[in-house]
JSON list of C-alpha atoms in Angstrom, two decimals:
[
{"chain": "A", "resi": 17, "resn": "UNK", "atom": "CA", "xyz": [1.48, 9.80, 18.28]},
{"chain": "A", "resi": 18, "resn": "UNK", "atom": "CA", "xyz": [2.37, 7.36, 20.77]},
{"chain": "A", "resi": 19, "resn": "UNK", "atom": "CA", "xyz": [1.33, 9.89, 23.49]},
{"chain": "A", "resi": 20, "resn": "UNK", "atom": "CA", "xyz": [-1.74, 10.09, 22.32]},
{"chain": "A", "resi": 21, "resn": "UNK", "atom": "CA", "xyz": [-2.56, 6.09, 22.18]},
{"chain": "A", "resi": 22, "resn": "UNK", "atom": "CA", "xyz": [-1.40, 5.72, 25.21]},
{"chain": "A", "resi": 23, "resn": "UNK", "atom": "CA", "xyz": [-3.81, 8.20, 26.45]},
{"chain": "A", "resi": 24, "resn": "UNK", "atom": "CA", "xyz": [-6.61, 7.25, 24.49]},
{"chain": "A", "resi": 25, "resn": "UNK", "atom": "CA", "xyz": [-5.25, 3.14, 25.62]},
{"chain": "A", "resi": 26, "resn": "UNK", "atom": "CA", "xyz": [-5.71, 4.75, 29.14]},
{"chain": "A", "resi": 27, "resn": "UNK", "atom": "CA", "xyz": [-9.21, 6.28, 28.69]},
{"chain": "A", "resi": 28, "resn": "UNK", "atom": "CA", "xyz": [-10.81, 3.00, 26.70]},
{"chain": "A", "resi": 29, "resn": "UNK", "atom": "CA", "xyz": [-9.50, 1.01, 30.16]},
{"chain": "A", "resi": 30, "resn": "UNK", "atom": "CA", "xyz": [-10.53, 3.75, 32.05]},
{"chain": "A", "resi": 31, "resn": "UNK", "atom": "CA", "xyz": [-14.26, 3.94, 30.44]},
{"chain": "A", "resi": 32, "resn": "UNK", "atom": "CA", "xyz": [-14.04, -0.43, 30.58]},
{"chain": "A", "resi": 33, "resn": "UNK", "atom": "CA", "xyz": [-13.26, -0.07, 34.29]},
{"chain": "A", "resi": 34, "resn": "UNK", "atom": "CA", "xyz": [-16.64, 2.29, 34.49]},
{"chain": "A", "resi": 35, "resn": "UNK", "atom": "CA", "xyz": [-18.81, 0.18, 32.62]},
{"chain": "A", "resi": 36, "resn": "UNK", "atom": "CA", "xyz": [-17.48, -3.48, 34.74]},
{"chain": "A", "resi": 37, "resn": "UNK", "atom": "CA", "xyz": [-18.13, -1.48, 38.06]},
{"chain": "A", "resi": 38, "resn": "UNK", "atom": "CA", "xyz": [-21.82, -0.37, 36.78]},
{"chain": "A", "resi": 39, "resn": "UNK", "atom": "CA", "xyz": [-22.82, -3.44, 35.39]},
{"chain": "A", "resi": 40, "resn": "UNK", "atom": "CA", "xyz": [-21.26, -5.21, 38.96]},
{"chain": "A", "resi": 41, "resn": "UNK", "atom": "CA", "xyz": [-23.35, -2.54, 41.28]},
{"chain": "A", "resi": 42, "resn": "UNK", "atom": "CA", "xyz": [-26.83, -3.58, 38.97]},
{"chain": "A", "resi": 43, "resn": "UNK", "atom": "CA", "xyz": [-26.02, -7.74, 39.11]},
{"chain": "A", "resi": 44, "resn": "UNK", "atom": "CA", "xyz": [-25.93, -6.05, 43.00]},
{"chain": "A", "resi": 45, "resn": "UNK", "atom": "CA", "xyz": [-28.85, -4.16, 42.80]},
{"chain": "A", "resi": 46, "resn": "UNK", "atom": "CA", "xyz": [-30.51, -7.54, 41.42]},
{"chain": "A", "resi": 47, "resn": "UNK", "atom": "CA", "xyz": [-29.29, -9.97, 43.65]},
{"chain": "A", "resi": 48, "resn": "UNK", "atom": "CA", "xyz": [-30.60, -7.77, 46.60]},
{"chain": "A", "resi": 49, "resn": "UNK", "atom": "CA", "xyz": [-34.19, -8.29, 45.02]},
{"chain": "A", "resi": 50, "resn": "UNK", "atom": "CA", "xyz": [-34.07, -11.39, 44.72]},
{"chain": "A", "resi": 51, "resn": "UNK", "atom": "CA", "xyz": [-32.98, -11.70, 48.45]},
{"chain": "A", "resi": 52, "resn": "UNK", "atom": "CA", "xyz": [-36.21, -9.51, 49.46]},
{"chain": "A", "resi": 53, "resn": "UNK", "atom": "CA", "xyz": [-33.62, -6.52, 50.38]},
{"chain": "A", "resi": 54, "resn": "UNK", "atom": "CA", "xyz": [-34.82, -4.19, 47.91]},
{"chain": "A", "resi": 55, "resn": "UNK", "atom": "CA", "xyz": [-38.27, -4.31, 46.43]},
{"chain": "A", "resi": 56, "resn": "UNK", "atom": "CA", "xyz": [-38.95, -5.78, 43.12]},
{"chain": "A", "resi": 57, "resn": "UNK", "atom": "CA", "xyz": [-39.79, -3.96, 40.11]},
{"chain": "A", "resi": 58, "resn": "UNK", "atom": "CA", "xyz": [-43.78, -4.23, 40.21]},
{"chain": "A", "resi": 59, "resn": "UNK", "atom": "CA", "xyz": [-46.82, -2.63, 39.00]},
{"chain": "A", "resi": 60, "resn": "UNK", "atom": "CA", "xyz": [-48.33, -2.01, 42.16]},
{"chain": "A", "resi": 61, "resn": "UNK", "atom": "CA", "xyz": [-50.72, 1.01, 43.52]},
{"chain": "A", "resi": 62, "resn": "UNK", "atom": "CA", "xyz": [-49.48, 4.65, 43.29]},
{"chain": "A", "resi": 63, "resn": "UNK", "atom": "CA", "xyz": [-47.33, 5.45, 46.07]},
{"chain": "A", "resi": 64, "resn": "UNK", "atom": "CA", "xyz": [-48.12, 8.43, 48.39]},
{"chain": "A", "resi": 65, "resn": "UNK", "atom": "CA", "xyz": [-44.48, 9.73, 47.45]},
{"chain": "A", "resi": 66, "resn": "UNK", "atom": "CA", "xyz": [-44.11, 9.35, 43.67]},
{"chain": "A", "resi": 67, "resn": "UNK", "atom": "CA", "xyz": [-42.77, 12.50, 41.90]},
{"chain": "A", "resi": 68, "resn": "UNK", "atom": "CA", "xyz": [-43.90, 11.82, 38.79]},
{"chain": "A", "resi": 69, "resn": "UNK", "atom": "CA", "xyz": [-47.36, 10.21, 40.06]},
{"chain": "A", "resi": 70, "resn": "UNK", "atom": "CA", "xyz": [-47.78, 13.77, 41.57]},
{"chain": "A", "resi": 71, "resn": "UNK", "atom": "CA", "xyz": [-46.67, 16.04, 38.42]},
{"chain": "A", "resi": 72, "resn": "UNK", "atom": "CA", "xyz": [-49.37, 13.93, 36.49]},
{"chain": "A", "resi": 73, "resn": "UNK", "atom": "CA", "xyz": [-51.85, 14.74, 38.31]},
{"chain": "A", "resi": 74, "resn": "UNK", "atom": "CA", "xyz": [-50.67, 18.19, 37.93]},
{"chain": "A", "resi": 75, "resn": "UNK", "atom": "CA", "xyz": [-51.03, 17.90, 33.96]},
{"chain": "A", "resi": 76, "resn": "UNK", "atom": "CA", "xyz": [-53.92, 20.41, 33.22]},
{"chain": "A", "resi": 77, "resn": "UNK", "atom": "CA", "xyz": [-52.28, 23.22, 35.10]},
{"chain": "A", "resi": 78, "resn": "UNK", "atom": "CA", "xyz": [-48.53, 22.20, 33.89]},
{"chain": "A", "resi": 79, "resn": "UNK", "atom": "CA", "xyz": [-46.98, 24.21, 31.22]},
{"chain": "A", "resi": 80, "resn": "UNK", "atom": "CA", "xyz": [-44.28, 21.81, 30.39]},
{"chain": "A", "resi": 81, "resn": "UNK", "atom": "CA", "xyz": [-46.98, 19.15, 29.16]},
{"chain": "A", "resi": 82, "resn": "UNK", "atom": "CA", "xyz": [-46.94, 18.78, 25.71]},
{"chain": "A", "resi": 83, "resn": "UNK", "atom": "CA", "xyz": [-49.59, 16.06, 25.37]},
{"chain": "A", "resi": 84, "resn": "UNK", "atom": "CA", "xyz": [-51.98, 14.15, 27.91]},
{"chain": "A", "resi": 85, "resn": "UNK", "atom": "CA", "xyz": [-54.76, 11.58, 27.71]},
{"chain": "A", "resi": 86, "resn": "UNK", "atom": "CA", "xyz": [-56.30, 8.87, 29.59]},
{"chain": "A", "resi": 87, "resn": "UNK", "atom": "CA", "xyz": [-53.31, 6.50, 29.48]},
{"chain": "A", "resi": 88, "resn": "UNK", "atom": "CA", "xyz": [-50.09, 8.44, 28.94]},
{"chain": "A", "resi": 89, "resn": "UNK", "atom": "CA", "xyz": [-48.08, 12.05, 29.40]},
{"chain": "A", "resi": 90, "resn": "UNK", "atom": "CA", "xyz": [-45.40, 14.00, 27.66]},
{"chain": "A", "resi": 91, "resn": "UNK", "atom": "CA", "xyz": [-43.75, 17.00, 29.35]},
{"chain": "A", "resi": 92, "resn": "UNK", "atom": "CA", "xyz": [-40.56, 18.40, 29.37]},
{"chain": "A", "resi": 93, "resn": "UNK", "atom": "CA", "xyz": [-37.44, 17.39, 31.27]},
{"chain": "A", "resi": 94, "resn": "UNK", "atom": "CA", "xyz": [-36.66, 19.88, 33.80]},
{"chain": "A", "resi": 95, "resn": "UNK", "atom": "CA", "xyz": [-32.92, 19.23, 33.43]},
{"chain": "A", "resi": 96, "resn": "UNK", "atom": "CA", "xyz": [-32.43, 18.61, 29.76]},
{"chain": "A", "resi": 97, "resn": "UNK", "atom": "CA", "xyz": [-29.54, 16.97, 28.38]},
{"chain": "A", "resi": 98, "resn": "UNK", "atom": "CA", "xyz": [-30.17, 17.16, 24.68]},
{"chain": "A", "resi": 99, "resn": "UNK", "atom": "CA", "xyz": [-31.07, 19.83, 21.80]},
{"chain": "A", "resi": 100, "resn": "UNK", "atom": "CA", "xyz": [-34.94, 18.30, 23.02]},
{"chain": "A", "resi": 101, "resn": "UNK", "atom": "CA", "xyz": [-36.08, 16.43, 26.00]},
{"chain": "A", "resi": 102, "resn": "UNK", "atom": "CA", "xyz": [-38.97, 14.97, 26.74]},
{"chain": "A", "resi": 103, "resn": "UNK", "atom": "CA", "xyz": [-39.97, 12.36, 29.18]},
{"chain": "A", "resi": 104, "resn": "UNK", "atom": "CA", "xyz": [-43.36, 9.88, 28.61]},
{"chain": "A", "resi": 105, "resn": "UNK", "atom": "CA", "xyz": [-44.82, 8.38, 31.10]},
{"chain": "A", "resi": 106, "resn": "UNK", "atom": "CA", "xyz": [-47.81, 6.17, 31.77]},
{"chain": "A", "resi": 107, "resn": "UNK", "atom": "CA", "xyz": [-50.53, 7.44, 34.55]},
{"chain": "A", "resi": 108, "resn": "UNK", "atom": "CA", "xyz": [-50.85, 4.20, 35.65]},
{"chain": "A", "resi": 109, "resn": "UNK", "atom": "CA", "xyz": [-47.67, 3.33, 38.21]},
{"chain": "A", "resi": 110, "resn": "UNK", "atom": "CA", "xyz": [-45.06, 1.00, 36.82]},
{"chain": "A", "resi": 111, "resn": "UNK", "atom": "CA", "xyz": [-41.59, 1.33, 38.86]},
{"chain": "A", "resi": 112, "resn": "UNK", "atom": "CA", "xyz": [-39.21, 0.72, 35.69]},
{"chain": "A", "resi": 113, "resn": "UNK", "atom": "CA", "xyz": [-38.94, -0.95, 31.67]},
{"chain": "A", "resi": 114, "resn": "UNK", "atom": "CA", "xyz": [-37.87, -4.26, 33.85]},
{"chain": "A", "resi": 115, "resn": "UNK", "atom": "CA", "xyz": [-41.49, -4.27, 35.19]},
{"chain": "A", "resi": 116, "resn": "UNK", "atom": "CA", "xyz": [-43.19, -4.87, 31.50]},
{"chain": "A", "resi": 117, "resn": "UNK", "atom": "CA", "xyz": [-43.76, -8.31, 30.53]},
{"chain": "A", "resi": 118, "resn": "UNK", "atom": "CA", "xyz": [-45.51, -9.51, 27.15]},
{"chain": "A", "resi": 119, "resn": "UNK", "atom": "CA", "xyz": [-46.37, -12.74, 28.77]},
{"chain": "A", "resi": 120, "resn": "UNK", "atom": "CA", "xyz": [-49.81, -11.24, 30.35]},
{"chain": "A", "resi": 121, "resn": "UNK", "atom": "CA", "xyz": [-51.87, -10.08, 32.99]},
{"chain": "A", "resi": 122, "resn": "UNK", "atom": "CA", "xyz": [-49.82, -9.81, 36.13]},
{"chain": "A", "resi": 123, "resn": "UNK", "atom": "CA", "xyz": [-50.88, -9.00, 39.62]},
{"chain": "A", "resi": 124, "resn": "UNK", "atom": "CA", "xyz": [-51.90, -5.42, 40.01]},
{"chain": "A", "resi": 125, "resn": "UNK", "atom": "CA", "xyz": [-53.13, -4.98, 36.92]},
{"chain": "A", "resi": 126, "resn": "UNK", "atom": "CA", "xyz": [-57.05, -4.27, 37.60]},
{"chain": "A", "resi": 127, "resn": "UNK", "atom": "CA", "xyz": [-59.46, -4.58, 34.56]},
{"chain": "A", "resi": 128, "resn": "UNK", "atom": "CA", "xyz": [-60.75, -1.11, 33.30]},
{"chain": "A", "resi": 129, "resn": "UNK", "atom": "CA", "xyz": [-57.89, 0.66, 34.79]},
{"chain": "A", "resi": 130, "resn": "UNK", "atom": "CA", "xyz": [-55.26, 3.48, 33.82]},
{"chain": "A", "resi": 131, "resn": "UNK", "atom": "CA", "xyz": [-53.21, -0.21, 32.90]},
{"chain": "A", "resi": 132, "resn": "UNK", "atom": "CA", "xyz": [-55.70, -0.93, 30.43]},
{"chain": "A", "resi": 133, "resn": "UNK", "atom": "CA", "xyz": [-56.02, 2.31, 28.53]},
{"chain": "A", "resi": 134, "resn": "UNK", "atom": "CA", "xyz": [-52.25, 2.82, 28.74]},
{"chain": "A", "resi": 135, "resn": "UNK", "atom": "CA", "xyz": [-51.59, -1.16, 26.96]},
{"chain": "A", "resi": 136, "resn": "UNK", "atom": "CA", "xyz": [-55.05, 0.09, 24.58]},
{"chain": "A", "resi": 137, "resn": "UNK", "atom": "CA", "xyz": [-56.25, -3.39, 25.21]},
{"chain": "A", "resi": 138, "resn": "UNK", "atom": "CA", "xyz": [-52.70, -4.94, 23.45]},
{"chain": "A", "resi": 139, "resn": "UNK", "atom": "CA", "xyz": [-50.69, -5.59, 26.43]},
{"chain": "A", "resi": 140, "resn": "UNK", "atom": "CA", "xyz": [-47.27, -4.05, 27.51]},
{"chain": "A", "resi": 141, "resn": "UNK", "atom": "CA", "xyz": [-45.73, -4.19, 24.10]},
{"chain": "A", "resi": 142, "resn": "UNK", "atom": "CA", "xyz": [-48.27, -1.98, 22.52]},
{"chain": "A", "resi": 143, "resn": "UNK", "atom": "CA", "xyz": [-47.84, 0.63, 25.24]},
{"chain": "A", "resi": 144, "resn": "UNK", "atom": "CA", "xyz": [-44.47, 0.59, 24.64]},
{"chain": "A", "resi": 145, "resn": "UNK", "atom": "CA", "xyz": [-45.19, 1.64, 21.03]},
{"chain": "A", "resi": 146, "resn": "UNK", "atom": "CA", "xyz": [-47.63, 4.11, 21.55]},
{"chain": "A", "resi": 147, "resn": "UNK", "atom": "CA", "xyz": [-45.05, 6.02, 24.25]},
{"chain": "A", "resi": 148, "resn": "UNK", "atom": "CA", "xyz": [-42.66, 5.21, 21.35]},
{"chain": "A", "resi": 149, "resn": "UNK", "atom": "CA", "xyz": [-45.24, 7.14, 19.16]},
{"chain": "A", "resi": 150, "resn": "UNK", "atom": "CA", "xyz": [-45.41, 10.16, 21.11]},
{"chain": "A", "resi": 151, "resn": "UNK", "atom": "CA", "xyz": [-41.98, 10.99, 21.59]},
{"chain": "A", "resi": 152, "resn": "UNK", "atom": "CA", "xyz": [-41.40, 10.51, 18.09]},
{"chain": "A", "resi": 153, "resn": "UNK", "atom": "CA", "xyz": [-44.11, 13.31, 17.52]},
{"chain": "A", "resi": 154, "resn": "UNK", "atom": "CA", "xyz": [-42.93, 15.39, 20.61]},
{"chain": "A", "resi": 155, "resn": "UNK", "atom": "CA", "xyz": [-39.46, 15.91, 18.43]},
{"chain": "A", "resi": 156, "resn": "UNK", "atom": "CA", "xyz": [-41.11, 16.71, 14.76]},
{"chain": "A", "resi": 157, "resn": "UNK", "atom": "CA", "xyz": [-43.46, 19.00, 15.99]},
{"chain": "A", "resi": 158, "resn": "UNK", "atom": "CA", "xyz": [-40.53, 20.88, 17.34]},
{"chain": "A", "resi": 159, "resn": "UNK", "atom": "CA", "xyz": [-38.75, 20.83, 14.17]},
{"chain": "A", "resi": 160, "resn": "UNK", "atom": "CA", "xyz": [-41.67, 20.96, 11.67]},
{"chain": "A", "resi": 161, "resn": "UNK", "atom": "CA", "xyz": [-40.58, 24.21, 9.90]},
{"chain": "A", "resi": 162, "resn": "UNK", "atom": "CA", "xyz": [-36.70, 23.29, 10.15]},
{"chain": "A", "resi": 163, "resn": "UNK", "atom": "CA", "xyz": [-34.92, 22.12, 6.81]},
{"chain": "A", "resi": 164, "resn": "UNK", "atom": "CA", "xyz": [-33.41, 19.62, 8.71]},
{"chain": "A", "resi": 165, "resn": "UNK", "atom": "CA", "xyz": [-34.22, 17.07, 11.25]},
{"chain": "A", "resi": 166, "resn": "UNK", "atom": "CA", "xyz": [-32.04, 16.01, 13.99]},
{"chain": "A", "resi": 167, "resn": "UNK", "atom": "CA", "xyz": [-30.85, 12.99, 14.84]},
{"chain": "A", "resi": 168, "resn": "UNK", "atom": "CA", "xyz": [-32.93, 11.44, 18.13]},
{"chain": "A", "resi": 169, "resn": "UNK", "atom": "CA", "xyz": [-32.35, 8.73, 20.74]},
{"chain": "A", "resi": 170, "resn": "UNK", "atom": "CA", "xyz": [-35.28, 6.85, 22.65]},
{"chain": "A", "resi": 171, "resn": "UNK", "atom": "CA", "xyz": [-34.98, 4.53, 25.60]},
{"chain": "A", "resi": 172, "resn": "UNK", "atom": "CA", "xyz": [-35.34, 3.56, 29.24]},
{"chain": "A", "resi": 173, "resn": "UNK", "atom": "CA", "xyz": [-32.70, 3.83, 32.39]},
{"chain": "A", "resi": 174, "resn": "UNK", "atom": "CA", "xyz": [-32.70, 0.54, 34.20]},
{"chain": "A", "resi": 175, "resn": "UNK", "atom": "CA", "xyz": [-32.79, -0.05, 37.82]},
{"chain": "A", "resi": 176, "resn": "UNK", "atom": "CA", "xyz": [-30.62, 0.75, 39.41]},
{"chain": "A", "resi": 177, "resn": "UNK", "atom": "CA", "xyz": [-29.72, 3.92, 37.22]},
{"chain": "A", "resi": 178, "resn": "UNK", "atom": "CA", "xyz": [-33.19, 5.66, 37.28]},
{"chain": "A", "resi": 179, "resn": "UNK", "atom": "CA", "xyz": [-33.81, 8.53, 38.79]},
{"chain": "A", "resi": 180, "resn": "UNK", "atom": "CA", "xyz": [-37.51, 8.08, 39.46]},
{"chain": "A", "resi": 181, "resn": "UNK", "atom": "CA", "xyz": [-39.27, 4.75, 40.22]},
{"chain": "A", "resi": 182, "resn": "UNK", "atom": "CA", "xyz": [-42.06, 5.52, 37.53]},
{"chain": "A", "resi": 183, "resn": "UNK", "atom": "CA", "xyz": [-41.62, 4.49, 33.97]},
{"chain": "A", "resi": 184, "resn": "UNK", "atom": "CA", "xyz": [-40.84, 7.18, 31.82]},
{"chain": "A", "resi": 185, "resn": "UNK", "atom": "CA", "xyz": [-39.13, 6.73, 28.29]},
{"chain": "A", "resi": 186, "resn": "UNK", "atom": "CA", "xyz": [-36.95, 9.35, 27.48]},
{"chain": "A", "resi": 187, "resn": "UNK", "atom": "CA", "xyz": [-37.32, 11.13, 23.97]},
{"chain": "A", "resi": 188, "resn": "UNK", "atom": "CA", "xyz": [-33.93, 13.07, 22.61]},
{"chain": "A", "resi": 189, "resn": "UNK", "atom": "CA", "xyz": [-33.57, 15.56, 19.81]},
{"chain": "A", "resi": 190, "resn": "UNK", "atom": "CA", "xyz": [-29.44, 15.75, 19.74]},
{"chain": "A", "resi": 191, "resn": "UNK", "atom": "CA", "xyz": [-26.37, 16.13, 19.95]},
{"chain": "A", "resi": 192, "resn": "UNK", "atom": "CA", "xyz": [-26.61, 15.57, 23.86]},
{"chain": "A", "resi": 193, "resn": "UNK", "atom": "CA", "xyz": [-25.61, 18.92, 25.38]},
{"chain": "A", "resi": 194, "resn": "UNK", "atom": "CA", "xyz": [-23.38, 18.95, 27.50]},
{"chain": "A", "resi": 195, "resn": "UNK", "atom": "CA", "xyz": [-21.72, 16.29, 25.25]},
{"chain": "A", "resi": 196, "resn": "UNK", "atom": "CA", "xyz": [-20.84, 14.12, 28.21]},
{"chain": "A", "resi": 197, "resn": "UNK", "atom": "CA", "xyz": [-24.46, 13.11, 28.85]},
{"chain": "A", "resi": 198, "resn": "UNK", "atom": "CA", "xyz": [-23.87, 10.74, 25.99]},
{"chain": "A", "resi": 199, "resn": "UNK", "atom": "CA", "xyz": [-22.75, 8.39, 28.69]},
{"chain": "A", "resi": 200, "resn": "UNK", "atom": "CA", "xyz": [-25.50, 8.89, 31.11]},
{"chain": "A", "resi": 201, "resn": "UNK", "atom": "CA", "xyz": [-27.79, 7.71, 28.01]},
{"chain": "A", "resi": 202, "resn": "UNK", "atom": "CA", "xyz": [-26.08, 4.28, 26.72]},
{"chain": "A", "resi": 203, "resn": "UNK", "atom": "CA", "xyz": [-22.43, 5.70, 25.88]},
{"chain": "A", "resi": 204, "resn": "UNK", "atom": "CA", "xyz": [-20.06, 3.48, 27.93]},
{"chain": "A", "resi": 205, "resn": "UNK", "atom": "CA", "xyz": [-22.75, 2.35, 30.20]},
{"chain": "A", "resi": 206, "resn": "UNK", "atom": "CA", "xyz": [-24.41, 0.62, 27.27]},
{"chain": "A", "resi": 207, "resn": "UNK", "atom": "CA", "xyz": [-27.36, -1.55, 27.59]},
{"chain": "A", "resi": 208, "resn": "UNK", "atom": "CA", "xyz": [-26.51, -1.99, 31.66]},
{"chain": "A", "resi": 209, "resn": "UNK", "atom": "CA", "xyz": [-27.99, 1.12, 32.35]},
{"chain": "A", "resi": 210, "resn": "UNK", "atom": "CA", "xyz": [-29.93, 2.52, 29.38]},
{"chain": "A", "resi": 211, "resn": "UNK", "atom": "CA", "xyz": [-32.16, 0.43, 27.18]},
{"chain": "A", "resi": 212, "resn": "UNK", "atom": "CA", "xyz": [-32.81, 1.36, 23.62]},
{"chain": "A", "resi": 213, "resn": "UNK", "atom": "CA", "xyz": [-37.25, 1.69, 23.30]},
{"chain": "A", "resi": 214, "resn": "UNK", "atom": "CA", "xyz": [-36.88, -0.65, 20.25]},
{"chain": "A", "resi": 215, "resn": "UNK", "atom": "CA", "xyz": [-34.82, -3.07, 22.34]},
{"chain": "A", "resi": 216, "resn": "UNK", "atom": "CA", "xyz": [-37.72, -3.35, 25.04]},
{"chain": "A", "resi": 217, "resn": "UNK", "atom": "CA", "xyz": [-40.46, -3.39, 22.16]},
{"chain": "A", "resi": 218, "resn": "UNK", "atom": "CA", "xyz": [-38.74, -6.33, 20.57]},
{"chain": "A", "resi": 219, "resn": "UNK", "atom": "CA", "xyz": [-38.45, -8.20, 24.06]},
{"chain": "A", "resi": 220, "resn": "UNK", "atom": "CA", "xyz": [-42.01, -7.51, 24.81]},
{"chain": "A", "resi": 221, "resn": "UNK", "atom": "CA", "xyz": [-43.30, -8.68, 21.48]},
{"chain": "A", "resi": 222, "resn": "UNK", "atom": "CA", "xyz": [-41.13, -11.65, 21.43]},
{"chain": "A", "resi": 223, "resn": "UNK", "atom": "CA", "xyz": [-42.70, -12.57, 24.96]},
{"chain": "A", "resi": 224, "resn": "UNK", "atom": "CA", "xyz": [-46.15, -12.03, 23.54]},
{"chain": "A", "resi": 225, "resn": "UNK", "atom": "CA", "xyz": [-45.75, -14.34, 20.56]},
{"chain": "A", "resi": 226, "resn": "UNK", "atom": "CA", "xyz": [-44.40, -17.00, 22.98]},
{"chain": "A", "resi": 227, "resn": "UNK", "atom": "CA", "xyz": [-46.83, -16.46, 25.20]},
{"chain": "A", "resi": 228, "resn": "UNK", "atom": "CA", "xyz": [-49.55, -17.20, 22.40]},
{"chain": "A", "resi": 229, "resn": "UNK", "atom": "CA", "xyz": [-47.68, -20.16, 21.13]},
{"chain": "A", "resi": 230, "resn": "UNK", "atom": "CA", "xyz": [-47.65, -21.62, 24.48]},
{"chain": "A", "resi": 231, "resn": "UNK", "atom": "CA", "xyz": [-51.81, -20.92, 25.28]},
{"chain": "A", "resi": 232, "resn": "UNK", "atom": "CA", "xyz": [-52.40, -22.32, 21.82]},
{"chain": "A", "resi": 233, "resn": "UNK", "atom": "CA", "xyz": [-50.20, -25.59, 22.06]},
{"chain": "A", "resi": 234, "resn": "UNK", "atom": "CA", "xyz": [-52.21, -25.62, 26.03]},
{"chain": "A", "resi": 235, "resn": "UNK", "atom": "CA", "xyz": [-55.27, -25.32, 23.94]},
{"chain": "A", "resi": 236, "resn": "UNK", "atom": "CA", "xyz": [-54.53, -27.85, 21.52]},
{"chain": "A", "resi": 237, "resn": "UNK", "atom": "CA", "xyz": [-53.10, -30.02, 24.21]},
{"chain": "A", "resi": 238, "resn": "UNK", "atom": "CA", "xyz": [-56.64, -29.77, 25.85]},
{"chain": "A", "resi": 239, "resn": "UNK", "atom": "CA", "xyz": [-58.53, -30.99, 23.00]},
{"chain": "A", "resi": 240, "resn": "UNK", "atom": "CA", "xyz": [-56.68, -34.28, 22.60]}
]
C-alpha cells in the first residue's frame, strides 16, 4: 500500500509538473502577443493557407459532413479520440474561442457577412450556442436507436494548444478512446488548454449583458 501512494504521490506531482509547464508556455504564448511577436487572435479575412477554410469550401463534395448551412459546418474528425467526434466550425474565419467577445462589433466583422449569419444577428454568444446546438444533435442522431446515451464532452482548445487557427468546437460521444486523450481534452491540462463550450457561452453572455448595461447607463447619461 505504501508502494502504491508513493507512486500515485509521484504521478499527481508528475501530472502538477505538466499542467505548471503548460499553463507557463500559454502565459508565453500570450506575452509574445502582446509584444507583437506572434499575431493576435483576430477575426480577420480567410487566409490563403487555412485547412479548415479549405475543407469548407469542400462541404458539398465531403462525405464526412454531417450538416452545413450558410453560417456553420459539422464533419467528422479525421483522427478521432472518442466513441464520436465531430468538429463545428463557423465559415466565416475566427483564429480561436479567445477571439469571441460579447462586447460587440469588432474590426473585421463586415455587415451581411458569413459573421452575421454565423452570430444569427445575436452576436458571438449566440453562435456559440447554435455550434453548441449542433454538436449536441451530431451525437443523438448517432445514438437515436441505442437504449442508452453516452456521456459527451463539448469545448474549445486554446491558443496555444490548437491544432488549427480556425474555430472549431469539438463535440465528444465517450469514453475518450485511447483513454489517454482525456488529457489532451481538459484532464490535467484543465481550463489552460481546453475550455468547456458552456464556460465560453457564459463569458460571452456575461460580456453582452455588461455591454448593454454600459450603452444604456451611456444612454441615460446622454439624456441628462
Amino acid at each position: 500500500r505504501a508502494r502504491r501512494a508513493r507512486a500515485r504521490g509521484s504521478r499527481d506531482r508528475a501530472r502538477g509538473a505538466e499542467a505548471g509547464g503548460m499553463g507557463l508556455t500559454a502565459w508565453t504564448y500570450e506575452l509574445f502577443q502582446s509584444w507583437n511577436i506572434l499575431p493576435k487572435d483576430d477575426r480577420v479575412a480567410r487566409p490563403k493557407t487555412c485547412e479548415f477554410c479549405a475543407k469548407i469550401a469542400s462541404s458539398a463534395r465531403d462525405e464526412t459532413f454531417v450538416h452545413a448551412d450558410d453560417a456553420l459546418v459539422v464533419f467528422e474528425d479525421w483522427k478521432p479520440a472518442a466513441a464520436r467526434h465531430y468538429l463545428v466550425c463557423p465559415r466565416e474565419h475566427i483564429t480561436s474561442a479567445n477571439a469571441l467577445s460579447g462586447a460587440g462589433r469588432r474590426e473585421g466583422d463586415d455587415d451581411g457577412g458569413d459573421g452575421d449569419r454565423a452570430r444569427g444577428g445575436g452576436g458571438d454568444a449566440a453562435m456559440a450556442r447554435r455550434m453548441l446546438e449542433l454538436g449536441k444533435e451530431a451525437i443523438a442522431r448517432d445514438y437515436a436507436d441505442a437504449t442508452t446515451t453516452p456521456d459527451t464532452k463539448f469545448g474549445f482548445h486554446l491558443p496555444p494548444f490548437n491544432s488549427v487557427d480556425h474555430l472549431h468546437m469539438h463535440a465528444f460521444a465517450l469514453p475518450f478512446d485511447p483513454p489517454w486523450k482525456e488529457h489532451k481534452y481538459g484532464g490535467v491540462l484543465g481550463s489552460v488548454a481546453f475550455a468547456e463550450a458552456t464556460d465560453v457561452i457564459e463569458r460571452l453572455e456575461r460580456e453582452e449583458a455588461e455591454a448593454a448595461a454600459a450603452e444604456a447607463e451611456a444612454g441615460r447619461r446622454s439624456n441628462l
